[in-house]
XYZ file of C-alpha atoms in Angstrom:
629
model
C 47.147 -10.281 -11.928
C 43.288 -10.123 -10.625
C 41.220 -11.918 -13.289
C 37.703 -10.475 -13.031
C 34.329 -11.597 -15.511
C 33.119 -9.098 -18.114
C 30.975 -6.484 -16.738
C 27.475 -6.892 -18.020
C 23.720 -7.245 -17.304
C 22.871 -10.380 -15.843
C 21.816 -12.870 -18.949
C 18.116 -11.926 -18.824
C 18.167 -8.724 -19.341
C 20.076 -6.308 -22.482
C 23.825 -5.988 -22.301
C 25.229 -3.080 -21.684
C 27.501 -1.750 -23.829
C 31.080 0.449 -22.274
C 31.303 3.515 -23.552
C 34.324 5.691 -24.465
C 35.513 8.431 -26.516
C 38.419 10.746 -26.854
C 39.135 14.086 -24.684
C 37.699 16.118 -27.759
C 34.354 14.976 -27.169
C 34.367 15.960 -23.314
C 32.293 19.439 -23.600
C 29.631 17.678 -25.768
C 29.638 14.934 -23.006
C 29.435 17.511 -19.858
C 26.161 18.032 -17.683
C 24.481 21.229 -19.688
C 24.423 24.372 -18.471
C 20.337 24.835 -17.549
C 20.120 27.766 -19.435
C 20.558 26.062 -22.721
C 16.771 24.046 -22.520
C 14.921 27.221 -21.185
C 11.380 27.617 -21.916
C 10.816 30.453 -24.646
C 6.771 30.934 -23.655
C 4.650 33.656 -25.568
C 1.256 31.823 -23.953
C -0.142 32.000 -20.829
C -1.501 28.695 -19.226
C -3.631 30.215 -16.434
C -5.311 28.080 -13.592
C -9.100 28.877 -13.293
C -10.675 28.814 -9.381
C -13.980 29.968 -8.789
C -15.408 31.755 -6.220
C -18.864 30.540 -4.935
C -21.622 33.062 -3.800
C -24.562 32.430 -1.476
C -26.800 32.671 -4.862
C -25.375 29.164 -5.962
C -23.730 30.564 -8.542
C -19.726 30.420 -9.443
C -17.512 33.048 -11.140
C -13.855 33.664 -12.049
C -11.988 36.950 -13.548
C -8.717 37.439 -15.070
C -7.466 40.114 -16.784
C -6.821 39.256 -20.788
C -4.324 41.506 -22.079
C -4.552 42.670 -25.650
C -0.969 42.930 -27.095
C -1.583 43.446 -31.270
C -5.442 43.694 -31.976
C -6.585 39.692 -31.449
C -6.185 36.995 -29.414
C -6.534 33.238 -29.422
C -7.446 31.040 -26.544
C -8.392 27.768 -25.041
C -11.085 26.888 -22.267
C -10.612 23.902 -20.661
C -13.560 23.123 -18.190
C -13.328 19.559 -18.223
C -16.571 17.549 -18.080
C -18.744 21.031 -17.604
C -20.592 22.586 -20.588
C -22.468 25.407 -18.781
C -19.451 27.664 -18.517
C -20.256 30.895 -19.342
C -17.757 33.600 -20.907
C -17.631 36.877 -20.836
C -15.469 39.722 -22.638
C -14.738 43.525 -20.868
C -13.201 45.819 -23.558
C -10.295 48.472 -21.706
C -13.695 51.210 -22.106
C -15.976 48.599 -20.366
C -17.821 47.613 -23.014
C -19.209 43.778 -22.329
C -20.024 41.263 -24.727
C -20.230 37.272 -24.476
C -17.153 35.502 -25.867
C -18.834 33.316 -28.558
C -20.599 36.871 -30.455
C -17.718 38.423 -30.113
C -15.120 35.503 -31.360
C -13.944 35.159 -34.984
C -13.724 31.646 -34.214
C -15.373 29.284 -31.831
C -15.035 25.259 -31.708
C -14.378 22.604 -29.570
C -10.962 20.798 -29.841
C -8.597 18.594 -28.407
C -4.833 19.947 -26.764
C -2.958 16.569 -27.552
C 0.072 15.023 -27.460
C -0.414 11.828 -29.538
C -3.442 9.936 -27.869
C -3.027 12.087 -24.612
C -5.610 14.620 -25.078
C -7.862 17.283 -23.123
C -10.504 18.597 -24.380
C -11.266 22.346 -24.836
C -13.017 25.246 -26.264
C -10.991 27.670 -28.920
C -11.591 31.154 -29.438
C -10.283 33.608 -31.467
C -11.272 36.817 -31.591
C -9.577 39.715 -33.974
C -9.854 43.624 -34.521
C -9.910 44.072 -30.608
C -8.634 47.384 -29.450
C -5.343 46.710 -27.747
C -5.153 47.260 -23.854
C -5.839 45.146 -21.056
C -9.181 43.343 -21.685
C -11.352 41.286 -18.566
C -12.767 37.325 -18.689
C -15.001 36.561 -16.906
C -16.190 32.904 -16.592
C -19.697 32.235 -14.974
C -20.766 28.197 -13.365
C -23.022 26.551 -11.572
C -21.362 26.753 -8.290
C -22.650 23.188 -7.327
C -20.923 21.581 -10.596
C -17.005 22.332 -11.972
C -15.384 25.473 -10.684
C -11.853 25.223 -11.707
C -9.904 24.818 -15.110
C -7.196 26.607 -17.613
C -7.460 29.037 -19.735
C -4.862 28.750 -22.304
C -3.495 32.223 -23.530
C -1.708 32.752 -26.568
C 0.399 36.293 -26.785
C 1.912 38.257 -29.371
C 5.326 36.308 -30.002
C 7.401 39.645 -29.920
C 7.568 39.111 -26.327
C 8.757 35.388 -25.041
C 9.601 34.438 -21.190
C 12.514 33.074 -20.669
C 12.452 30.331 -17.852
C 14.539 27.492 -16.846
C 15.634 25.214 -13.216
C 18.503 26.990 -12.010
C 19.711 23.956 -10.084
C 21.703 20.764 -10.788
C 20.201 18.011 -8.846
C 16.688 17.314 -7.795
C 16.487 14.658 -4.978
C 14.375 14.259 -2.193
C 14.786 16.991 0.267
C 16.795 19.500 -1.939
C 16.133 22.738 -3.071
C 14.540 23.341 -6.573
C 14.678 26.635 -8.118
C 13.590 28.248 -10.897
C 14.526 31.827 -12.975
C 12.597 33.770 -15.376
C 12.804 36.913 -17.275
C 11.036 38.528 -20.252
C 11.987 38.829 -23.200
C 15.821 38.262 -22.702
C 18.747 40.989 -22.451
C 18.026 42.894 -26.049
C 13.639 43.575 -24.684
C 14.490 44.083 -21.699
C 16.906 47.135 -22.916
C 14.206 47.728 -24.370
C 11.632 48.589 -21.458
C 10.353 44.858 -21.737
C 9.694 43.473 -17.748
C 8.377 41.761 -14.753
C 6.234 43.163 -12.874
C 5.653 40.617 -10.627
C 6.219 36.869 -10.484
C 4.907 33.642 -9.366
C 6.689 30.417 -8.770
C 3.323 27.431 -8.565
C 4.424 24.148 -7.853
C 1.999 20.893 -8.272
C 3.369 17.965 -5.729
C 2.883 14.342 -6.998
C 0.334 14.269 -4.698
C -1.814 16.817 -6.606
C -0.714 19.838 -3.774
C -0.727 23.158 -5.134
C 2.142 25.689 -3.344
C 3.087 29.156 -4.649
C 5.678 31.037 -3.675
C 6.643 35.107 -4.963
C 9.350 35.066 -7.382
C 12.130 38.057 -6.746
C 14.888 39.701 -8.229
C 16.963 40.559 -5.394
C 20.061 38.213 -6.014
C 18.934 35.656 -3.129
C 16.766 33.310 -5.257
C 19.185 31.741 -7.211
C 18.380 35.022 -9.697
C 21.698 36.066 -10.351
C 22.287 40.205 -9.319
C 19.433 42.072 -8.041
C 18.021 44.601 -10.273
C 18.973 42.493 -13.127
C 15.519 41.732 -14.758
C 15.925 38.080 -13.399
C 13.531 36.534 -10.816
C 14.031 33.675 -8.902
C 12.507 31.670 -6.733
C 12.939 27.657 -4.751
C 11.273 25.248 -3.192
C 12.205 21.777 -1.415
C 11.304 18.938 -3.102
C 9.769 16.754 -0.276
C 8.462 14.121 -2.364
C 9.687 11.691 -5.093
C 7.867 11.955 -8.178
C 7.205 14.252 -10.612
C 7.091 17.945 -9.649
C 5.756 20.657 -11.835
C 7.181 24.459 -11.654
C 5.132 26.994 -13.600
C 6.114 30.662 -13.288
C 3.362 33.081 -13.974
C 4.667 36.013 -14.802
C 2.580 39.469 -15.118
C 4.721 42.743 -17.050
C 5.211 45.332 -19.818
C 6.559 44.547 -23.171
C 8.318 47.195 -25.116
C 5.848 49.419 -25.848
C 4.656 49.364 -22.085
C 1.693 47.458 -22.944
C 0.708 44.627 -20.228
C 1.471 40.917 -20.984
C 0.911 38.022 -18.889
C 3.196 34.655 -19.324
C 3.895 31.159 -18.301
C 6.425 28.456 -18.421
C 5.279 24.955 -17.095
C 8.703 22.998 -15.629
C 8.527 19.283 -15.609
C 10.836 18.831 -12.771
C 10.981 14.565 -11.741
C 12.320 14.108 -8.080
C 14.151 11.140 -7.515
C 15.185 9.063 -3.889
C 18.768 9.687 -3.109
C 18.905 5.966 -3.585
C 22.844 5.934 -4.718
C 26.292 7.561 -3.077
C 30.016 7.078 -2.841
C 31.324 5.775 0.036
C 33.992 7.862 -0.008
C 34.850 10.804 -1.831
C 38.561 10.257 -0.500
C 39.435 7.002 -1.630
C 41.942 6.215 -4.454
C 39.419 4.715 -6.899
C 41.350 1.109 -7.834
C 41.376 -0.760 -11.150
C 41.066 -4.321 -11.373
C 41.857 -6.082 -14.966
C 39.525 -8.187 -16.495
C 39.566 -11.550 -18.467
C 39.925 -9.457 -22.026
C 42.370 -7.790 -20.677
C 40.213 -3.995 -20.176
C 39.612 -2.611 -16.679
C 36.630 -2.072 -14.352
C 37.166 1.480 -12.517
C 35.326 0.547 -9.306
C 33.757 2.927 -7.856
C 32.900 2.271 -3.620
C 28.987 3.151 -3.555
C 26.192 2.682 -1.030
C 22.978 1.108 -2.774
C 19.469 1.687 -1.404
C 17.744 0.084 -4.459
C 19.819 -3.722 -5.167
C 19.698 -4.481 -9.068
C 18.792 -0.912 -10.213
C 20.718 0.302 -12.930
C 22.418 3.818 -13.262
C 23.691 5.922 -15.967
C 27.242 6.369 -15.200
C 30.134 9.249 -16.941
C 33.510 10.480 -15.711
C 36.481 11.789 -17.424
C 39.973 10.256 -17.314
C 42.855 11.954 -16.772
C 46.537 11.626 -16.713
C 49.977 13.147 -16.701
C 51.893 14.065 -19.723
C 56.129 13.958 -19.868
C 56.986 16.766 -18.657
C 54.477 16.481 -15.804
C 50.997 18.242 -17.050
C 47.555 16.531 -16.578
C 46.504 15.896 -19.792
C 43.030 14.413 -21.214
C 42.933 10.584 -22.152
C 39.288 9.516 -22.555
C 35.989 9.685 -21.127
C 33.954 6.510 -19.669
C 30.098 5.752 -19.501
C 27.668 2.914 -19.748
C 24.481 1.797 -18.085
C 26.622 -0.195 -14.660
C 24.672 -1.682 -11.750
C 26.341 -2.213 -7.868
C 27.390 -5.341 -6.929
C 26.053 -6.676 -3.541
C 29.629 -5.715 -2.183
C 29.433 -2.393 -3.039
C 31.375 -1.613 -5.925
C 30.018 -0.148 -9.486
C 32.602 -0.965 -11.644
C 33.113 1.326 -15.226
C 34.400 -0.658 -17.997
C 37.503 0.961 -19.809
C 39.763 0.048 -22.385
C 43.450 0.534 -21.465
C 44.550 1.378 -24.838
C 43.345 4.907 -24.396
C 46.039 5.538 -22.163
C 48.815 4.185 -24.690
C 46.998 6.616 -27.616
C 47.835 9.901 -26.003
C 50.964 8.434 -24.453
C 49.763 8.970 -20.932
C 51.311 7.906 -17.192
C 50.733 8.340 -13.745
C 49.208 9.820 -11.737
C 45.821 9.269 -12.862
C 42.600 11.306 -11.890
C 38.399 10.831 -12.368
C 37.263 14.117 -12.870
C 33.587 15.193 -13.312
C 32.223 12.036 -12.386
C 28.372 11.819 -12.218
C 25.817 9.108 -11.627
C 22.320 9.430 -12.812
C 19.024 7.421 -12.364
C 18.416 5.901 -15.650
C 14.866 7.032 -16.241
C 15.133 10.911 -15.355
C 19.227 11.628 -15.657
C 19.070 13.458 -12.713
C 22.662 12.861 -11.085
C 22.484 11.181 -7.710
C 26.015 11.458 -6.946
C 29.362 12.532 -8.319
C 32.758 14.225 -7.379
C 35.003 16.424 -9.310
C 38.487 14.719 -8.752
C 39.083 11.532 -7.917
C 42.744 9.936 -7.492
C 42.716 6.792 -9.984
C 45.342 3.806 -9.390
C 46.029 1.843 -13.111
C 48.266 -1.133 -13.244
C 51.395 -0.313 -15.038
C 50.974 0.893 -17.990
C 53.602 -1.367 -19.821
C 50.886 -3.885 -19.670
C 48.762 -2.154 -21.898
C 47.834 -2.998 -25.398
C 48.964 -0.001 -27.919
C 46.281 1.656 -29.379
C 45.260 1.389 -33.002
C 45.811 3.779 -35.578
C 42.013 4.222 -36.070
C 39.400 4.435 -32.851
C 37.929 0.915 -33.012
C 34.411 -0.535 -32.016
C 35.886 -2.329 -28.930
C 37.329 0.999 -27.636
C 34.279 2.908 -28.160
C 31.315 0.217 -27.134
C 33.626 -2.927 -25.253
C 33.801 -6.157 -25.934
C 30.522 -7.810 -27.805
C 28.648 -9.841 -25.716
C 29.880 -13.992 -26.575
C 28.212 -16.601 -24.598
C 24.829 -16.893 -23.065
C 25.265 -13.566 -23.280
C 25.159 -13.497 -27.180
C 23.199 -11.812 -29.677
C 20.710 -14.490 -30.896
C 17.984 -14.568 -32.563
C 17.277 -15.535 -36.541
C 17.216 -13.454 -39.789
C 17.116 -10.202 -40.386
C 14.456 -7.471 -39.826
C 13.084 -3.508 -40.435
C 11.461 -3.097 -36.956
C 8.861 -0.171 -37.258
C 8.148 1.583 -33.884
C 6.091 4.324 -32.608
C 6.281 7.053 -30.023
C 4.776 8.281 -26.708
C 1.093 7.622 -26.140
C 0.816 5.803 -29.298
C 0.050 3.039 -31.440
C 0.747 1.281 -34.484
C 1.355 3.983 -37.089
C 3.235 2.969 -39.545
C 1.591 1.361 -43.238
C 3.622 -1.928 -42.698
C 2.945 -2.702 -46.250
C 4.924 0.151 -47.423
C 8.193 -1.605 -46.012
C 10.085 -4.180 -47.141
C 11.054 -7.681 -44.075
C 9.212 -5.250 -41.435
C 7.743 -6.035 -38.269
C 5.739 -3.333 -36.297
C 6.845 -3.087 -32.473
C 3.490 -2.546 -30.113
C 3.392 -0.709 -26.929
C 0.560 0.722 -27.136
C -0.751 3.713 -25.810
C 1.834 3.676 -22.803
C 4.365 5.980 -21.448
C 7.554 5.178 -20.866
C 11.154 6.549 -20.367
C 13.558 6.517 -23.178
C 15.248 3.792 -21.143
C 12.586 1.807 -20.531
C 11.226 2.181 -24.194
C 14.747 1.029 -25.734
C 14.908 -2.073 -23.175
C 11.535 -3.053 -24.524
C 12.770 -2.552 -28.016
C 15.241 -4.502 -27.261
C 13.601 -7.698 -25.973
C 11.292 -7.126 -29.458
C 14.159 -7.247 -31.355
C 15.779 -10.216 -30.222
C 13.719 -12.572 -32.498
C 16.089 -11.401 -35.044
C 19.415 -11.230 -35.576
C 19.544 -8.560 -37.073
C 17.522 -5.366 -37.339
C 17.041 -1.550 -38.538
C 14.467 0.489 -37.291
C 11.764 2.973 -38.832
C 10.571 5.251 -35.909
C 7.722 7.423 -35.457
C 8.062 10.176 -32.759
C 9.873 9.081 -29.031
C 10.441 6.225 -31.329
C 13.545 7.883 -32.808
C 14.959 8.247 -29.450
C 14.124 5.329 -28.005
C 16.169 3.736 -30.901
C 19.220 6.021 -30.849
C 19.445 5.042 -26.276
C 19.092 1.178 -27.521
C 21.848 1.334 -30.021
C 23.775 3.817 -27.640
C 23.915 1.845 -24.206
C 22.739 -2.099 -24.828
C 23.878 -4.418 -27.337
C 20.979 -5.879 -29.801
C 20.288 -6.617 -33.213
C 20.913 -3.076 -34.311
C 24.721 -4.067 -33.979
C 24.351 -6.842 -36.421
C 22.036 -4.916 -39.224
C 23.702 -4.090 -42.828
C 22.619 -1.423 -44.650
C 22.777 2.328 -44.936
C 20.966 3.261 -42.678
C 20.686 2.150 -38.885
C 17.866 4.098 -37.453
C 15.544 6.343 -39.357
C 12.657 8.885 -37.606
C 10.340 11.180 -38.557
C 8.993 13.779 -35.818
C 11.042 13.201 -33.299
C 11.528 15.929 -30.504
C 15.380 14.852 -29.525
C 15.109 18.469 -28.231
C 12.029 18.267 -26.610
C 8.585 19.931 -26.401
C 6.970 22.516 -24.987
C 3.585 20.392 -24.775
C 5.366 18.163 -21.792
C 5.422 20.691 -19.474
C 1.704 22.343 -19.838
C 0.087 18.792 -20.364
C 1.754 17.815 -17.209
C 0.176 21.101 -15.637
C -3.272 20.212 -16.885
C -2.651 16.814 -16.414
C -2.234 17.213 -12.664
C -6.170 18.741 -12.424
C -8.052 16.797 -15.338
C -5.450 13.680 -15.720
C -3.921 12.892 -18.984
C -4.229 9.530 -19.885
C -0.734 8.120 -20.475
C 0.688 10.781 -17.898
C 3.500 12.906 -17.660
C 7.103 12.148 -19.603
C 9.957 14.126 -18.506
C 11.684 12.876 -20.977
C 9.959 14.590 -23.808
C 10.788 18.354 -22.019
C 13.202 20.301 -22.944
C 15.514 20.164 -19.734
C 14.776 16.207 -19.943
C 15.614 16.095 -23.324
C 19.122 18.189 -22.538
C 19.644 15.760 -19.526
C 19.261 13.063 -22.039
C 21.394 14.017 -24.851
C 24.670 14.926 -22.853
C 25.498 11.292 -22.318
C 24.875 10.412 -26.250
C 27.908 10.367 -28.363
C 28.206 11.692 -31.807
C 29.862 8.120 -33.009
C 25.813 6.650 -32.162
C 23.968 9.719 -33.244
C 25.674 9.817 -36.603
C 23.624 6.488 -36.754
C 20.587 8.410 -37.015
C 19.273 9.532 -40.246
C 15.893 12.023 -39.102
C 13.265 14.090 -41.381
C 11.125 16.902 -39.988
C 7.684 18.203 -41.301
C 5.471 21.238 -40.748
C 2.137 22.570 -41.525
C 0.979 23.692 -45.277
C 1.122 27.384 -45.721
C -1.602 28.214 -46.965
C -1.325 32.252 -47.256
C -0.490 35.471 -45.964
C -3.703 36.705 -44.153
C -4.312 33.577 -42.294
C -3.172 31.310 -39.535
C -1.720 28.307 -40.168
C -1.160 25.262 -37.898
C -1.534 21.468 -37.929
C -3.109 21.450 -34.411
C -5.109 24.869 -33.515
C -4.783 24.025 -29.863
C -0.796 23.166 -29.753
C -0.885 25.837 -32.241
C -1.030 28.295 -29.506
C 2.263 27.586 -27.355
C 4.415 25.722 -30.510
C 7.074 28.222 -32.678
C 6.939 27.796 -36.414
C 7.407 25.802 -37.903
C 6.008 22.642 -35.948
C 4.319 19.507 -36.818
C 1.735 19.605 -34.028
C 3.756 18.016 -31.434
C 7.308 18.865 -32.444
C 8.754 22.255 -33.719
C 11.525 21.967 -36.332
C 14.463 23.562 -34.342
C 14.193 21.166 -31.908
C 13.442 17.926 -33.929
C 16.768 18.452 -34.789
C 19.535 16.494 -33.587
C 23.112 17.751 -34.157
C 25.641 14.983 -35.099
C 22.768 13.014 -37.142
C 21.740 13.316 -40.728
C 18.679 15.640 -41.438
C 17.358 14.155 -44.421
C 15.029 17.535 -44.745
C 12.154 18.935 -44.113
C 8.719 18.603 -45.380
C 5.290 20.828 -45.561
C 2.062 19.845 -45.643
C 2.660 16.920 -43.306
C 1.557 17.115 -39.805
C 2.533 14.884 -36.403
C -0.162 12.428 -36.478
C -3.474 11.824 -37.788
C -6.577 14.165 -37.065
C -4.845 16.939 -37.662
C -4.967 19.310 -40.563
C -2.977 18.344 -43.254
C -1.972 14.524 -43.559
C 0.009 12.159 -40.779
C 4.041 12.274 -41.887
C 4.184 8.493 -41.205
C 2.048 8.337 -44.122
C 3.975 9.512 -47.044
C 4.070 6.643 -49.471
C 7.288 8.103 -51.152
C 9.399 9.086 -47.886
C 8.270 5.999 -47.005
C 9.621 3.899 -49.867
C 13.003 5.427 -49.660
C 13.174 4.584 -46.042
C 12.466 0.897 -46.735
C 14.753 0.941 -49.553
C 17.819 1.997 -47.362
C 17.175 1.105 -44.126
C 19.604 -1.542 -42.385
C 18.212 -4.683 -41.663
């Protein structure tokens, strides 16, 4: 019998942990179908580029359409103040913006600290129709921008990547329609579309959008427009359609849905897609499924998942557990999945055994890099195999904890209070009981990178729980899902605790990232927080770690009837009700968890209207009170 070590992380880095579940968890496990993190958009982000005349002077027009008698937008000119705005009624009446507006201010379109400044207007009893702006420069200073359009929310665009892997050299492609199947039955419609990409390198390429079943847009004549592009750069790309139609009372609308679409080096592939994938058996007596891969990139990491499969007595494949785990190449070529045996003896399985759906994903972006549907497996006799429990235990689910130099150390116990994207320290540490704030401040990181940091933090203790603010939340849920820490030591009743955390996503990601790319955004662009990044993400977490998770959401105060309400007026614009700012409630949710409710009158973060969440004195109390240390 081949004797192999433990698979881990080398002894300076986290552990990582080898995942497994049972065959009933497979669909919640599979790559998601794109569809199901489109964009829902009922705003327009709209790029402004002037036009110069031999006068010196600089101008810009766009139609504004007028969908229920007001509208609400945001100028973003950067560093210029001597923009000038001007209104066109559908009759031709002209009027400056500001007299006209209901509303004028300057303001900030932020997530957390990274912020662009703007101007807000809003504007009501207009006369619906298809109004004109018209924005007048200094041709020698600024002459390009957004303008930031919010529509009536009757009428959404639905947009999403119709693809499954975005490497270097690969087409990308994105769909859109409006409205959905019940508007567009309707009369709801495109008119016409366009797909504008943004390279990493700050390139701007548009290309038509059609509906002619040849761009990846299902059947022609089906209300669907498609369109692709090849990705010829690492990095991250964004995709915004810009879509111009009727809604369904044949009134024009204009729409846009930015796609934060991160382009990685095909940096990882199997050898051979032929090969019987061989088992060797390791010193606790579990296998490594070694997997023959070619390795541009020696020491990087990879998200790994694949299905096994075997045959049942009377012949049948038949289900026996899925594998996954954060697994690095050897410098001989093999990536070797940890997997408990004793899998096979709880559904009474036997050869022939079969990988199916295997995928392998950067760790950062969980865009797969390679994969195969079937592979032929080879397992040692099974009469070597332990018999499995009557109850799923820890060492089937996670592996073997980590004994050695390889041990959890550290000393005491701890409540380790974290923040999210862009941030800082938020949290009143006062308010919590044996708490220690984690600091990473103002940065952006993956939710990888964030829980490895964590991590390292964390290792002065023992033990620990934590309190988390925002990305936060899932930065804690990937630590206690893929490394071992102190999070596997804590006591208490609850693990990890967050308030405002988009496990979902945000639609701010994807137009921050598209104004980022002109003005810059300070901590930059996080696919992670999108929605298709936040989908990618969540279909390798288990429900075993996300019932760890104990979440609260909060939303604006309502105030009344006849007004708007909002915690931030600029993310007010593009966000569904009812949203914190930063995250809207339907997608702060995270099925599997425990939602520990929702709150009004709380907002994402301070400098907003009503007060911070992370600043409730009660919530906060009966978070310290439970929380696992």
């Amino acid at each position: 019998m081949f004797l192999a070590t433990p698979l881990a992380l080398s002894a300076a880095g986290p552990v990582s942990k080898q995942l497994s579940g049972p065959p009933e968890e497979f669909a919640q496990m599979r790559t998601p179908d794109p569809a199901e993190a489109a964009i829902y958009s009922h705003s327009a982000l709209l790029p402004v580029e002037m036009t110069a005349d031999a006068s010196g002077n600089a101008s810009w027009q766009a139609d504004l359409p007028v969908e229920n008698g007001k509208v609400r937008f945001l100028v973003f000119s950067g560093n210029n103040a001597n923009w000038q705005l001007q209104l066109q009624s559908p009759t031709g009446r002209r009027i400056a913006a500001p007299e006209l507006a209901t509303a004028a201010r300057p303001t900030d379109f932020a997530l957390e600290q990274a912020r662009v400044p703007s101007n807000y207007y809003a504007l009501d009893e207009l006369e619906n129709g298809t109004w004109k702006l018209r924005i007048d420069a200094i041709a020698s200073r600024g002459q390009a921008g957004y303008v930031l359009l919010e529509g009536d929310q009757g009428t959404e665009l639905l947009s999403y990547p119709a693809h499954r892997r975005q490497i270097v050299g690969q087409e990308l492609n994105v769909v859109a329609t409006l409205g959905g199947a019940s508007q567009r039955s309707n009369g709801a419609r495109i008119d016409d579309a366009q797909l504008r990409v943004t390279a990493p390198d700050g390139s701007i390429r548009s290309y038509a959008m059609f509906d002619d079943g040849r761009h990846a847009d299902a059947l022609a004549g089906d209300g669907l427009f498609g369109a692709g592009f090849i990705a010829e750069a690492s990095g991250n790309h964004v995709a915004q359609v810009v879509a111009n139609g009727r809604n369904t009372d044949g009134l024009r609308v204009v729409r846009t849905a930015e796609h934060v679409l991160p382009v990685v080096d095909a940096s990882l592939r199997l050898s051979s897609t032929e090969a019987v994938i061989s088992a060797s058996t390791l010193a606790d007596g579990r296998l490594s499924l070694n997997l023959p891969v070619v390795a541009s990139k020696p020491g990087q990491h990879y998200r790994a998942y694949a299905e096994v499969w075997g045959t049942d007595a009377k012949g049948n494949a038949t289900p026996v557990a899925w594998v996954s785990g954060m697994v690095t190449p050897d410098k001989d070529g093999t990536l070797g999945i940890g997997f408990d045996p004793r899998w096979v003896t709880r559904v009474n399985a036997q050869a022939p055994y079969q990988l199916r759906d295997l995928r392998i994903e950067d760790p950062d972006h969980f865009v797969t890099l390679t994969g195969a549907r079937t592979l032929a497996l080879s397992l040692p006799d099974r009469r070597q195999f332990r018999e499995a429990p009557a109850q799923i235990d820890e060492a089937m689910r996670m592996g073997p904890r980590p004994a050695g130099e390889n041990a959890i150390k550290g000393v005491g116990q701890r409540l380790i209070l974290v923040h999210g994207y862009c941030s800082g320290g938020v949290w009143p540490g006062a308010q919590f009981a044996t708490s220690s704030s984690f600091l990473d401040a103002n940065q952006n990181r993956s939710h990888d990178q964030f829980a490895r940091l964590l991590q390292t933090y964390g290792s002065t203790w023992n033990s620990f729980g934590t309190v988390a603010h925002s990305q936060g939340g899932a930065a804690s849920l990937h630590l206690y899902t893929y490394y071992w820490s102190g999070l596997d030591n804590a006591t208490g009743a609850r693990l990890i605790q967050s308030v405002g955390t988009p496990y979902k996503g945000t639609n701010l990601a994807g137009i921050l990232a598209t104004l980022g790319s002109w003005f810059g955004v300070g901590c930059g662009t996080n696919d992670n927080l999108s929605y298709s990044g936040a989908s990618a993400w969540l279909a390798g977490i288990p429900n075993s770690s996300r019932a760890k998770v104990n979440y609260y959401t909060t939303s604006f105060r309502s105030t009344n009837w006849w007004t708007n309400d909002y915690c931030q007026i600029a993310t007010d614009l593009v966000l569904s009700d009812p949203e914190d700012g930063t995250t809207e409630q339907t997608n702060g949710q995270l099925p599997g968890a425990v939602n520990r409710g929702h709150t009004t009158g709380q907002c994402h973060t301070s400098g907003m209207r009503d007060p911070a969440q992370y600043l409730d004195s009660s919530r906060n109390a009966t978070m310290s009170a439970n929380a696992a240390r």
